[in-house]
Every structure is written in structure tokens, then in C-alpha cells.
Short mmCIF file of C-alpha atoms (C1' of nucleotides) in Angstrom, two decimals:
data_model
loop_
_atom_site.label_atom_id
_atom_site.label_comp_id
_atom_site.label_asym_id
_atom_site.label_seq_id
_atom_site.Cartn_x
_atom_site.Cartn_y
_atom_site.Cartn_z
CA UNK A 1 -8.14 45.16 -32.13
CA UNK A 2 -8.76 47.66 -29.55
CA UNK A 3 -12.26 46.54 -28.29
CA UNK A 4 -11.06 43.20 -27.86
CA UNK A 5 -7.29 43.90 -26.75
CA UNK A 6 -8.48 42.80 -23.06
CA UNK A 7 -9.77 39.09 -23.59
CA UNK A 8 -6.38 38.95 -25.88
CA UNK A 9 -4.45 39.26 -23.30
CA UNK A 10 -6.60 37.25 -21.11
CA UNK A 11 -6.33 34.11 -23.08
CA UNK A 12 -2.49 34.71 -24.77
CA UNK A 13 -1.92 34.65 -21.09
CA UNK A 14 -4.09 31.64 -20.32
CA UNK A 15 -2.52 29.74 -23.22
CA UNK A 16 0.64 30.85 -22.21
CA UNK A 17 0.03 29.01 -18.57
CA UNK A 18 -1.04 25.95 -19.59
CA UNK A 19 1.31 25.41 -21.97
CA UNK A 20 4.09 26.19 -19.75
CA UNK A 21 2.39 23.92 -17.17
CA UNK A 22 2.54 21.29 -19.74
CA UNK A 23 6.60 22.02 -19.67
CA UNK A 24 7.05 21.52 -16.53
CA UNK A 25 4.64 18.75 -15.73
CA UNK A 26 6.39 16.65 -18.61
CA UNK A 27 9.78 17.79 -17.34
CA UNK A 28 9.57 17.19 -13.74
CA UNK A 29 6.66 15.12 -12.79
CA UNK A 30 3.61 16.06 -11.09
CA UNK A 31 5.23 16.03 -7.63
CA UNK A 32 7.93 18.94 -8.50
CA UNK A 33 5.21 20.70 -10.53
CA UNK A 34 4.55 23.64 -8.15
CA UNK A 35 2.63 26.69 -8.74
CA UNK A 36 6.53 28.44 -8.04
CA UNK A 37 8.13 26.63 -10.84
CA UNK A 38 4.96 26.86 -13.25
CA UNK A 39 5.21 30.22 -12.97
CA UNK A 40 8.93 30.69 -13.13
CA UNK A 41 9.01 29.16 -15.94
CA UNK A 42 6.50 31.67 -17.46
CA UNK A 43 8.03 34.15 -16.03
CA UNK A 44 5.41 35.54 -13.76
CA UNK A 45 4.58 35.27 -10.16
CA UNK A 46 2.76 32.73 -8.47
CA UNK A 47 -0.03 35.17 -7.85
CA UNK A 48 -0.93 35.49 -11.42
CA UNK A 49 -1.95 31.99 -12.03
CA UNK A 50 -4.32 31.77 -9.41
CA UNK A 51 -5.52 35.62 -10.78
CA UNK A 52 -6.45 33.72 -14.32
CA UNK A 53 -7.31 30.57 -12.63
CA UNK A 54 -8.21 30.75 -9.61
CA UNK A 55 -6.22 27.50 -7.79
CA UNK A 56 -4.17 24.89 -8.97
CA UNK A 57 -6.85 22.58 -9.32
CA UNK A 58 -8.72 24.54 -11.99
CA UNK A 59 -5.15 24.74 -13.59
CA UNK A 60 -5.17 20.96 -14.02
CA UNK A 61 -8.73 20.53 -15.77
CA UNK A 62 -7.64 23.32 -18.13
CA UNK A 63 -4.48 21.78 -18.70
CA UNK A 64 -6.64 17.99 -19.09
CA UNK A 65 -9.10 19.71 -21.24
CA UNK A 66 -6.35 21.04 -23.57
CA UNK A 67 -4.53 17.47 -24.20
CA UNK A 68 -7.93 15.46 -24.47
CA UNK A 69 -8.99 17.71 -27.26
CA UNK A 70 -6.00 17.32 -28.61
CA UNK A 71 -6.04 14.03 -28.79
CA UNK A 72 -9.56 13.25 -29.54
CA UNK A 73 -8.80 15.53 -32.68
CA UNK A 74 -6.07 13.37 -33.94
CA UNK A 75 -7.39 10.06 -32.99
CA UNK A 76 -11.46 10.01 -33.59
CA UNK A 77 -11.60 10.96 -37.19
CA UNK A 78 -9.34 8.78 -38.17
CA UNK A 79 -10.72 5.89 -36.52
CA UNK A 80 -14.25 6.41 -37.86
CA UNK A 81 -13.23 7.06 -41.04
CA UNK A 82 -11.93 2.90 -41.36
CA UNK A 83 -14.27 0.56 -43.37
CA UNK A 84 -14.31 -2.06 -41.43
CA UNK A 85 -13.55 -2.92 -37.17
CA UNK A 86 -10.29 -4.93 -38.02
CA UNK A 87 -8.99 -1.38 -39.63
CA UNK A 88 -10.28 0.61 -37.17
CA UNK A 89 -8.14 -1.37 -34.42
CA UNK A 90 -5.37 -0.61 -36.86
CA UNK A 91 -6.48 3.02 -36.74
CA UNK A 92 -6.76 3.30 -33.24
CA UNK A 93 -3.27 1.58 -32.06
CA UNK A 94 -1.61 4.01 -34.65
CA UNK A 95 -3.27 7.25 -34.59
CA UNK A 96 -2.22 7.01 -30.90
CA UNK A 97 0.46 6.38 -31.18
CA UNK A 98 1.53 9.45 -33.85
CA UNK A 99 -0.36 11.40 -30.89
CA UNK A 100 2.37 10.39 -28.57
CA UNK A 101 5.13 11.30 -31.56
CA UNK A 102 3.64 14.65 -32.66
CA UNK A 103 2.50 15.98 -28.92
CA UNK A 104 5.32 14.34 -26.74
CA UNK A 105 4.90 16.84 -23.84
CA UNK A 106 1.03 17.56 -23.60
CA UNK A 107 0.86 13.27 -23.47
CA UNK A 108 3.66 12.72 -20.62
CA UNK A 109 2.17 15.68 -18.88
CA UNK A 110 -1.32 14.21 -18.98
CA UNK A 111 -0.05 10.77 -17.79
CA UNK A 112 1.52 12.46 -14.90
CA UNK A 113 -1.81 13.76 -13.88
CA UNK A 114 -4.25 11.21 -14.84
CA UNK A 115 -1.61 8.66 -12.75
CA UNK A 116 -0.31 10.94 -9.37
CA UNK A 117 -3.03 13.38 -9.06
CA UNK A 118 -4.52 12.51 -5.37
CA UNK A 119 -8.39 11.54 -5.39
CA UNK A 120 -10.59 11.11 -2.46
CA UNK A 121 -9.43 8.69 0.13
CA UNK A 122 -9.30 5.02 -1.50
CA UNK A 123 -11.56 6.13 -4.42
CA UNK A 124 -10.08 6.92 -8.15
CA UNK A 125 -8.55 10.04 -9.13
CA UNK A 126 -10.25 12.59 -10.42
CA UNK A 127 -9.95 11.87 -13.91
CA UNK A 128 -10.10 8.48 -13.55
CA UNK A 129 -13.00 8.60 -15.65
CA UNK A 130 -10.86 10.21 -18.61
CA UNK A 131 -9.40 6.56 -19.30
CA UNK A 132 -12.90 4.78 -18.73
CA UNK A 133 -14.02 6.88 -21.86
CA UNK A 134 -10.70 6.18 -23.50
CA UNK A 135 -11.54 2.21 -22.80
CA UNK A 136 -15.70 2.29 -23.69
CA UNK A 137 -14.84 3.69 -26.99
CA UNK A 138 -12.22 0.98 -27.80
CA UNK A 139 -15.02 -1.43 -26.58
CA UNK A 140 -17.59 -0.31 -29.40
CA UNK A 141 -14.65 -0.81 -31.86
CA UNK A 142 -14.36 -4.63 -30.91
CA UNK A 143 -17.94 -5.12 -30.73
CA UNK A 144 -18.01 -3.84 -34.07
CA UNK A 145 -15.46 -6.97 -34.88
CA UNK A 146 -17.48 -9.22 -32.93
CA UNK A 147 -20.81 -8.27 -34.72
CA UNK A 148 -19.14 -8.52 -37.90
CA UNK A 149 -17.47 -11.87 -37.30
CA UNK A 150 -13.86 -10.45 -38.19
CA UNK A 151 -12.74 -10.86 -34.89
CA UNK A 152 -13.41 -14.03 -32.34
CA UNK A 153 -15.26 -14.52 -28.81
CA UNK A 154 -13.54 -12.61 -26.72
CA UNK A 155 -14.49 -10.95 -23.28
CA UNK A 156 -14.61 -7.75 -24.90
CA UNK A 157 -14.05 -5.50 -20.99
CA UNK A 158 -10.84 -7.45 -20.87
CA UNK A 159 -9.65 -6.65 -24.17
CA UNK A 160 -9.99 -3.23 -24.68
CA UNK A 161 -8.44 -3.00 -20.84
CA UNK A 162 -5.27 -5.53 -22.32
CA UNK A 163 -4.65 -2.93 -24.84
CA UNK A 164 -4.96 0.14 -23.04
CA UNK A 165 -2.59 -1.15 -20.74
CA UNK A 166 -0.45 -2.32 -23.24
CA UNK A 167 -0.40 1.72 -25.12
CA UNK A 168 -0.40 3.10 -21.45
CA UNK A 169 3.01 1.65 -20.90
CA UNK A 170 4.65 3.32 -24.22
CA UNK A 171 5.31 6.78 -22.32
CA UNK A 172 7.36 5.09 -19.84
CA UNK A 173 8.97 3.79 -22.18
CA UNK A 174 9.59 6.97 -23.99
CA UNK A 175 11.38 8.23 -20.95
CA UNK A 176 13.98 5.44 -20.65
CA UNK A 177 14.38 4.56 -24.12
CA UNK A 178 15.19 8.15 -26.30
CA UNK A 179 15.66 6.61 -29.63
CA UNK A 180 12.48 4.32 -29.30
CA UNK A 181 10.71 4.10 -32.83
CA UNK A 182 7.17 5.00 -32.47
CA UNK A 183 6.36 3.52 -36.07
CA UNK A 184 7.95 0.37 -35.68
CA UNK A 185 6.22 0.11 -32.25
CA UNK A 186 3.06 0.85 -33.82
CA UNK A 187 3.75 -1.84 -36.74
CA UNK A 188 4.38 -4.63 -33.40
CA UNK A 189 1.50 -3.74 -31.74
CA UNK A 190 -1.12 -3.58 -34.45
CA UNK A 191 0.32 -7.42 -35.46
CA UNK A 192 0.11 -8.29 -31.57
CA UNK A 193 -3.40 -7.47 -31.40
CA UNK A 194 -4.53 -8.47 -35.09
CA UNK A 195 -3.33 -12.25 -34.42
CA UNK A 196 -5.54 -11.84 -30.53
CA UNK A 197 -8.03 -10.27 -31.49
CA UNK A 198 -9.07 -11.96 -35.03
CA UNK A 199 -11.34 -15.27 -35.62
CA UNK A 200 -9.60 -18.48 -35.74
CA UNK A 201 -9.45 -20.20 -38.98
CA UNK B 1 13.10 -16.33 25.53
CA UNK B 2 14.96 -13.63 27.96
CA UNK B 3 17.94 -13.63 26.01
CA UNK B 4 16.25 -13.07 22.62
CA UNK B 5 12.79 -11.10 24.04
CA UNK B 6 14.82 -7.87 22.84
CA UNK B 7 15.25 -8.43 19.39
CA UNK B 8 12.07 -10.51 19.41
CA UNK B 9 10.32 -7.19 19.94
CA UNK B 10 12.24 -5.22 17.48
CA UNK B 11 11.22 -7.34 14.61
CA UNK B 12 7.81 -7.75 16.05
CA UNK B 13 7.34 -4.10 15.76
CA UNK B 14 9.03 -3.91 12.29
CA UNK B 15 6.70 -6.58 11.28
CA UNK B 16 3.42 -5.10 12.68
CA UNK B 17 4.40 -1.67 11.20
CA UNK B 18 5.40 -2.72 7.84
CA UNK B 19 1.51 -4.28 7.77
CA UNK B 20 -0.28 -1.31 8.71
CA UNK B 21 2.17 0.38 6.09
CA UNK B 22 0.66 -2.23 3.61
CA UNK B 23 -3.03 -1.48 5.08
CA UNK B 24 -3.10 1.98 4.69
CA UNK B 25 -1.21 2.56 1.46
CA UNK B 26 -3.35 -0.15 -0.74
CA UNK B 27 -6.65 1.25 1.59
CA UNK B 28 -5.92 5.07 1.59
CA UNK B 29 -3.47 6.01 -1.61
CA UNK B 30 0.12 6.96 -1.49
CA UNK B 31 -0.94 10.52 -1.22
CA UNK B 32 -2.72 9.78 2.20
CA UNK B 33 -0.26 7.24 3.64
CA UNK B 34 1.20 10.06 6.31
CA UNK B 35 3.50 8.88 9.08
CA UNK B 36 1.09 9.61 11.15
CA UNK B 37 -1.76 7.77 9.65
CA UNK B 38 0.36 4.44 9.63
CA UNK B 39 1.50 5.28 13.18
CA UNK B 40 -2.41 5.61 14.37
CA UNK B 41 -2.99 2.08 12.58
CA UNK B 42 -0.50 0.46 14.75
CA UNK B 43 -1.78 2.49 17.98
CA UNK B 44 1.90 3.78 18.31
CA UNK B 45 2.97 7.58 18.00
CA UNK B 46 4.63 8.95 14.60
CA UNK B 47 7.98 9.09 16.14
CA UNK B 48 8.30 5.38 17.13
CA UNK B 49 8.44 4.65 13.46
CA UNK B 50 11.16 6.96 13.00
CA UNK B 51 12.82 4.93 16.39
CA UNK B 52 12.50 1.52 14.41
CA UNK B 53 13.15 2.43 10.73
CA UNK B 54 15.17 5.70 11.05
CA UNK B 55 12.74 7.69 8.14
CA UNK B 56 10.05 6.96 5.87
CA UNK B 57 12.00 6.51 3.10
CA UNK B 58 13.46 3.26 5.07
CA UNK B 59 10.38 2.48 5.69
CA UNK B 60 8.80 2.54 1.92
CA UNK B 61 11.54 0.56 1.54
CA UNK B 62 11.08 -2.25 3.41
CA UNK B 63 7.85 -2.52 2.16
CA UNK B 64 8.82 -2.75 -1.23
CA UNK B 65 11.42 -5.52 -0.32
CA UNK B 66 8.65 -7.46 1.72
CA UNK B 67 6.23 -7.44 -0.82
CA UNK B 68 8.60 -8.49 -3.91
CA UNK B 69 9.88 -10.98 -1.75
CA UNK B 70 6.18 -12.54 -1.58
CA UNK B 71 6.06 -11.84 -5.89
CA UNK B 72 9.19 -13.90 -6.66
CA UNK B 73 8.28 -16.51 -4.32
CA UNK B 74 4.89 -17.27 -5.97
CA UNK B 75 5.52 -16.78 -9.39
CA UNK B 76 9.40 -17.56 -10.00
CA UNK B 77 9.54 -21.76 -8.84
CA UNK B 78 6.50 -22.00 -10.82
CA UNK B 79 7.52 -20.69 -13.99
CA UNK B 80 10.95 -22.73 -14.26
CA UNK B 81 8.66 -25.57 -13.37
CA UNK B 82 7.83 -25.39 -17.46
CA UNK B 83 8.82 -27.77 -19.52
CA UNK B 84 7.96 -25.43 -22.62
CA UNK B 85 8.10 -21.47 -23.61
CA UNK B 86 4.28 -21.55 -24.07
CA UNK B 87 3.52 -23.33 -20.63
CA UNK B 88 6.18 -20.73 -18.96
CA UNK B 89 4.57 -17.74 -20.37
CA UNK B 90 1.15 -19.45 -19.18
CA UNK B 91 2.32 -20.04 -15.80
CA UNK B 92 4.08 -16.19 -15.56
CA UNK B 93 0.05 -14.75 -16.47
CA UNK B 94 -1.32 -17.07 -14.14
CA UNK B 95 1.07 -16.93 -11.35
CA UNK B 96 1.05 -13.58 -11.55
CA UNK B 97 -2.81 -12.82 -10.87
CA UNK B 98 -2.67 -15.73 -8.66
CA UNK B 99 -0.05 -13.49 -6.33
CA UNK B 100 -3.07 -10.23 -6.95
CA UNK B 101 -5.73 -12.24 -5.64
CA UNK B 102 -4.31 -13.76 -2.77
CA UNK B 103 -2.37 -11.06 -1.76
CA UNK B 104 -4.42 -8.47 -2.69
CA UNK B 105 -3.38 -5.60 -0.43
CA UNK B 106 0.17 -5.64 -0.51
CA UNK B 107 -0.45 -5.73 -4.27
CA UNK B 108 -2.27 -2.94 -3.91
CA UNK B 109 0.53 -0.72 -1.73
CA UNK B 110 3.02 -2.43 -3.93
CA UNK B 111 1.35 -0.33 -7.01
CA UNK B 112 1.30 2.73 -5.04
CA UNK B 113 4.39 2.90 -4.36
CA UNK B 114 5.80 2.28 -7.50
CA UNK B 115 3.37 4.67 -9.70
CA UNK B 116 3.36 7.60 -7.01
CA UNK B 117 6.66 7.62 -5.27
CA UNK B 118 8.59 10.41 -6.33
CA UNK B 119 12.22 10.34 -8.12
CA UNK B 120 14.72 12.95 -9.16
CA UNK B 121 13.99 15.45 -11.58
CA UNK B 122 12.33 14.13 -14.57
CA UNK B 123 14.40 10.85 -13.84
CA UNK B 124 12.10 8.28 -13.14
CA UNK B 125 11.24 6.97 -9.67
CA UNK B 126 13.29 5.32 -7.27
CA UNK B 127 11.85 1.53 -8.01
CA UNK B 128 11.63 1.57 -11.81
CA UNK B 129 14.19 -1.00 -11.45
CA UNK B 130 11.98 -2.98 -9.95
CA UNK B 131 9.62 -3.18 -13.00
CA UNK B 132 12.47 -3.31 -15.31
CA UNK B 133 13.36 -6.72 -13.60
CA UNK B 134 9.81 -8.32 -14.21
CA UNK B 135 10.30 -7.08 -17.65
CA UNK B 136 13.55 -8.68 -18.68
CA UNK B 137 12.72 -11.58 -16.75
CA UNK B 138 9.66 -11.58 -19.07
CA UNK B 139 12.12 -11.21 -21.88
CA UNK B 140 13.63 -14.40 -21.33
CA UNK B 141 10.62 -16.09 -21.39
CA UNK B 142 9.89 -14.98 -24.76
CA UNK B 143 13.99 -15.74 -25.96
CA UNK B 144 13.07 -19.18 -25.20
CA UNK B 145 9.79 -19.23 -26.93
CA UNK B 146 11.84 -18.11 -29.95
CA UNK B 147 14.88 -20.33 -30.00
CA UNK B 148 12.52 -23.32 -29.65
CA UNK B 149 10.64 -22.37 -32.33
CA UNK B 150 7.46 -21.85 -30.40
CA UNK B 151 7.16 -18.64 -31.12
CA UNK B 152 7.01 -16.10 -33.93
CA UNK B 153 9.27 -13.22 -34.59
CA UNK B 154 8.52 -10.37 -32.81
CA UNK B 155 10.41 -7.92 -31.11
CA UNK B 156 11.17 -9.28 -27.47
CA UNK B 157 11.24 -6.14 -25.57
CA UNK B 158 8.02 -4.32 -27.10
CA UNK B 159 6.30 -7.59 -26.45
CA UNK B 160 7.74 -7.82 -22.83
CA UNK B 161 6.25 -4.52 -22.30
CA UNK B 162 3.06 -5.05 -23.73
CA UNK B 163 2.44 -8.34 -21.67
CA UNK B 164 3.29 -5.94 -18.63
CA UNK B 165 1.51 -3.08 -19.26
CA UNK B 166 -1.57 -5.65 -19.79
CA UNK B 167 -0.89 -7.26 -16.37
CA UNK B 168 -0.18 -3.80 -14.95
CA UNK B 169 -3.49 -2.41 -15.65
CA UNK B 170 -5.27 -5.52 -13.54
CA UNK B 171 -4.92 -3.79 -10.29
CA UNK B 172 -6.60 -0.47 -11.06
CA UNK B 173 -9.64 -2.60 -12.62
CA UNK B 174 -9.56 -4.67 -9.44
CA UNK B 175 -10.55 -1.44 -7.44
CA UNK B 176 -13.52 -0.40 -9.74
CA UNK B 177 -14.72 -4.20 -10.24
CA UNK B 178 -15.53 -5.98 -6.78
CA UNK B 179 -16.81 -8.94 -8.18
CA UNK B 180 -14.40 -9.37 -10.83
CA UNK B 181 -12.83 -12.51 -11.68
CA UNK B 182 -9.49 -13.21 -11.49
CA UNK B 183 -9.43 -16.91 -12.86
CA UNK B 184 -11.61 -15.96 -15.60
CA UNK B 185 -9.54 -12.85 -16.49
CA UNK B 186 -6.29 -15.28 -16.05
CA UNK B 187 -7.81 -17.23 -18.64
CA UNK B 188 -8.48 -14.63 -21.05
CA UNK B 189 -4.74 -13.09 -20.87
CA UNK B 190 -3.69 -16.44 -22.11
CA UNK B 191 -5.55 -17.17 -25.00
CA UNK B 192 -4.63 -13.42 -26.30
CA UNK B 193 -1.31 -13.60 -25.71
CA UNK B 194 -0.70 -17.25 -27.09
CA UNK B 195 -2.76 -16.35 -30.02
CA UNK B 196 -0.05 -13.13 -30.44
CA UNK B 197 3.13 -15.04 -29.39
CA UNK B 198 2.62 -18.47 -31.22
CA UNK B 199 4.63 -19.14 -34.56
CA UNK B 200 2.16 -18.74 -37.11
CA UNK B 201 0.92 -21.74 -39.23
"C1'" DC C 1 -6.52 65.52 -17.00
"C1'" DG C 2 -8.41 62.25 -13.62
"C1'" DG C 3 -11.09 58.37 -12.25
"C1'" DG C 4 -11.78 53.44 -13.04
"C1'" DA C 5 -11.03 48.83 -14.71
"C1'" DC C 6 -7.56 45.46 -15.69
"C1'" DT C 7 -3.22 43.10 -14.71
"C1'" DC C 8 0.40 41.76 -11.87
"C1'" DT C 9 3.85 41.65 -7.89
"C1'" DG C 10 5.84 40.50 -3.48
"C1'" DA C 11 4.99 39.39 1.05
"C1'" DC C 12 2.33 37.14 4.40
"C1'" DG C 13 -0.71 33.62 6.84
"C1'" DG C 14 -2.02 29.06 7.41
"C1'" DC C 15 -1.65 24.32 6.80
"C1'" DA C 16 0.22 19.55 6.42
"C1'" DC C 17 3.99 16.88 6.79
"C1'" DG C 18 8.52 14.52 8.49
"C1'" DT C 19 11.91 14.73 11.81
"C1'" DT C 20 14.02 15.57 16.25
"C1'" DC C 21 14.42 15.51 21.12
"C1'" DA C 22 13.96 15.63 26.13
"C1'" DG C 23 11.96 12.89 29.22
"C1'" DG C 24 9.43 8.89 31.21
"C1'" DA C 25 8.29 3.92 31.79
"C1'" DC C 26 10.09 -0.50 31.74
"C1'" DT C 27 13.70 -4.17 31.50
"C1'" DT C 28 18.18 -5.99 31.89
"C1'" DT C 29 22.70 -5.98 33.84
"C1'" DA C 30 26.19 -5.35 37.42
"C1'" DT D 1 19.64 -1.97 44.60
"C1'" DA D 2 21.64 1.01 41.33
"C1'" DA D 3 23.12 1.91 36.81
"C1'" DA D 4 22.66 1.18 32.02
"C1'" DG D 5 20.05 0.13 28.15
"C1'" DT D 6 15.69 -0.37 25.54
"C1'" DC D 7 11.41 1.39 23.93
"C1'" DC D 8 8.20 4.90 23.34
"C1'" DT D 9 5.47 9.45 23.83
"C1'" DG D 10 4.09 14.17 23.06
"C1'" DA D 11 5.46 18.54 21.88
"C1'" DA D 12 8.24 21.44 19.38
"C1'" DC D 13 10.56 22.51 15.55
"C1'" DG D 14 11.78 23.34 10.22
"C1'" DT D 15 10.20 22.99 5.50
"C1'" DG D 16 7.49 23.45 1.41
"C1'" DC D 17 3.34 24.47 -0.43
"C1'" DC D 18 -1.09 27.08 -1.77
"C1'" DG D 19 -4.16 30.91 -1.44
"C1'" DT D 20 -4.87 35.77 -0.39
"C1'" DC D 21 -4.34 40.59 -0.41
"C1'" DA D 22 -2.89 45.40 -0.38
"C1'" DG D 23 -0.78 48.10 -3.45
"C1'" DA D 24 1.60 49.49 -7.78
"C1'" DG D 25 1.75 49.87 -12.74
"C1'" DT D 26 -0.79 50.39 -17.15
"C1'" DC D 27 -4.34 51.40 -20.29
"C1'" DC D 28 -8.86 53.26 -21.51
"C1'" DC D 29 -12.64 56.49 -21.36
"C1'" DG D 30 -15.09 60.59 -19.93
#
DNA sequence: CGGGACTCTGACGGCACGTTCAGGACTTTA
DNA sequence: TAAAGTCCTGAACGTGCCGTCAGAGTCCCG
């Protein structure tokens, strides 16, 4: 306890940051989440942040790291672990969406910065990439189906991009909507995309 | 022509600025569309745009209105044009990407605006209205489909949402894909979402 | 006990942005 | 022609933000 009573701190304090960025990120959007109010809200000074992190920006990657893992935890085993690609749809659609039920905050703050975070001029953001990986991997999945013949002759870049966008737009819909019901949502969407995505009798 | 010259130039001016508004938020981001930076497209100085529009805020605006105004024109004659649900929901996909590819920059700044402007606290931004019309407008689409029997029974607002979120996510694909194609893409939204909407046999 | 490493504060500098304003050029009106 | 009105510039503000830094507090080790 003593010998390592230093990097304790160190990371109980670096834990403690991100998750109060997380708060306040999910609380009041990227635009009012200042270094100020991060900090206020851990009850430190502004100067401390950039002491463990060293800028805002390295902030936000820990604070992106965090939720991906997160996610990717909850969401790849479970897809892999699905017999066959028609399952594995199923799998995908609704371990993401019990994601979005069981970490509420970490997903609304990682849509604030994935979405406002400013990139270079006229390029994508800096994490754009984070939802190109998100939309590859659902691409193997339906070339699985394809492969398989469960699922018909789709353009399979077009798919996977229909259904991220259609998941993408469930946290706005969390904000408007407070008694939404994730599991019946998940139940409408897995049909939706079962009847599009499957081969025509 | 001299008793009209004066207003003639003030909506001249409003005109040409609300353009290079429209250039330089669909070329440069929200983040980088600075009073200044429009004011240098339209070879004028930043405060002339505070003479004509009284803030930026007015000006953001204006854009907004200008650019829905161009939306609802395409996309609304053509979709009461229908004769059926199917062929209205058709026409709404189609009319829709027609509008992103022949209007492609005010799209563009349209998007911006919408996904980057910044609200209250936590509340959500300024023109979420404005996507909350194109979703119950979408809504009644799909009422129709169901009254007439054309379509199944789903839940009209989570599949409102999911058409839009699918459409939604065209316009950041349209930046990473120069060559993509819009017609073909039209044609693929179509078939998925008559496959999901149709009464099943 | 005393030096050194770690942790944090509070204030300051610098920067980018939107807005305002006095003044000038030009046009219309009297 | 003179006065009034229109249109615009360039500089000067005020604001909000991030990053830095000297110094203080705390804990450990010699």
C-alpha cells in the first residue's frame, strides 16, 4: 500500500476526471464542457487537469478510450458468440442498444464528441474514424449473411451505413423522449432490419 | 430602378452573404465559419454583416430558413403527388437525396448547423424543431401506409426515426465518398425500407 | 529534523471571437 | 448646393477560454 500509494492517487484521480468529464459532457454538451466546469464539478482547479493530462485534448482521447472499451466489452462477445449472421444482426442491434441503457452518460457524452469535436478545416473529426470501425465490423457481419445465403443482394457499404444511422439517432431520442423503452426499441429495430436485410422467398 | 435601387441593394447583399454563409459553413465546418471568414468570402468587412443582419445568430438564421425553404420545395409537391403510401414513402427517399445532390452545399451547411449549433443547457439545440418536422411529416406517411393496409404494424415513430437517421447519415458519407452515387444509393434505401414497411404476406 | 518529490491552487498572459462605433464615401432629397 | 440618409470600413473594445507558472501544502526518506 505504501510503495504504490503515489500511482493510487494518480489514477483514483485520473478516473475521477474522466468520469466527471463524462458528467458534464452528457449534461451540457460539448460546447459548455469547459475545463472550468469539468473541474468544478470535481472539485478541483482547472490547473489540475491539465497537471494529470496535460490539455484538454488528451482529456478527450482518455475520455473516448474509456467509453469505446466499454462498449466493445459489452457488444463484441456477444456478437461473436451467435451461430449464425442473421443472429448476430440480432446481437448487434441489441447488445447496443443495452449499452445505451446500462451506460447512459459515457454514450451521450461520446456522441457529443465524436459529433461537435472540431477537425481540421473541411476534413472529418478526429474520431471520425471511431464510427468507420463501428461500420466495417457491421459490414463483416452482413457479409457473413451474404456468404451464407441467409440474407439477400444487398450493397453491403449502404447497409451497414442505413443501420448505423438508424442506432445513431436513438440518443437523440433519449434526450427528448425520457420514458423511451430501449427493449421495445430494440424488438422494432431487429424486425426492421430482419425483413431488409433477409433473402426473399 | 432609382426608386427601388435602395432596397435592391439591401437584399442583394443579404443574398450574396447568406451564400458565402452557405460556402464556408458546408466547405470549412461550423467550428470555422467565423464572422470574419464569411465576411472575407464576400470581400466585405466583419461589421457590414452585423449592418445587414444585426448578429450572427440572425444570420444562422436566415440560412436555415433559406435552405429549408429549398427542402420543402423539392420534396413536399412531389410526395402528395402519390397516389399510394408505398409510392409516397418512395418519392420522400428519393426526393430527398435528389435535394443532397443538387444542392449539395447548402445541404452540407444545413447539417452543420443543425448538429453543431449550440442550445441551452443540456436542452437540445435551437433547430431540433426543424428535424422534428421532417420526422412527423415522415410519420404521416407511414399512418397512411397503415390505414390502407399497405403496410405492417410497426411502431410509427421508431420507424420515422429510423428512416431519418438512415437518410441523416448520407451527408457525412457524401464527404468521405467523392464518387459516390446518389441514384444508386436512392435505390438501395427503397428496396430496404419497402422490404421493412410492407404488410407481410 | 530537513531536503526532495509529488500534488494542487490561484492568478496571469495570450488568443480568438462577436459586437460596437466613430467616421468616411456615396446617393438621394430638399 | 446643402442637408439627410444609406452603406461600409477599420480599429477598439469586452468576453470566454486554455495553458502556464510560481508558490504552498503534504508526504516520504535519509
Amino acid at each position: 500500500m505504501p510503495s504504490e500509494s503515489r500511482t493510487f492517487i494518480e489514477e483514483a484521480r485520473r478516473s475521477q476526471i474522466i468520469a466527471c468529464a463524462i458528467e458534464v459532457l452528457a449534461d451540457h454538451g460539448y460546447a459548455h464542457a469547459t475545463m472550468a466546469r469539468i473541474a468544478r464539478q470535481a472539485k478541483i482547479s482547472a490547473g489540475a487537469i491539465s497537471y494529470h493530462f496535460g490539455g484538454k485534448n488528451q482529456l478527450i482521447e482518455a475520455v473516448v478510450a474509456e467509453v469505446a472499451r466499454l462498449a466493445t466489452d459489452m457488444m463484441v462477445p456477444r456478437i461473436l458468440a451467435q451461430p449464425t449472421a442473421t443472429l448476430a444482426l440480432r446481437a448487434y442491434l441489441e447488445s447496443n442498444l443495452d449499452f445505451m441503457r446500462l451506460h447512459r452518460k459515457p454514450l451521450l457524452a461520446l456522441v457529443e464528441v465524436i459529433t461537435h469535436m472540431p477537425g481540421e478545416e473541411g476534413g472529418p473529426g478526429p474520431y471520425a474514424e471511431q464510427a468507420e470501425v463501428a461500420i466495417t465490423d457491421l459490414e463483416k457481419v452482413l457479409d457473413w449473411g451474404q456468404r451464407s445465403g441467409e440474407f439477400r443482394d444487398f450493397d453491403k457499404r449502404t447497409m451497414a451505413v442505413t443501420i448505423r444511422g438508424a442506432v445513431d439517432a436513438v440518443p437523440a431520442r433519449m434526450l427528448n423522449e425520457p420514458g423511451l423503452d430501449l427493449d421495445l426499441l430494440a424488438q422494432e429495430l431487429v424486425t426492421t432490419f430482419t425483413l431488409a436485410t433477409r433473402r426473399q422467398p
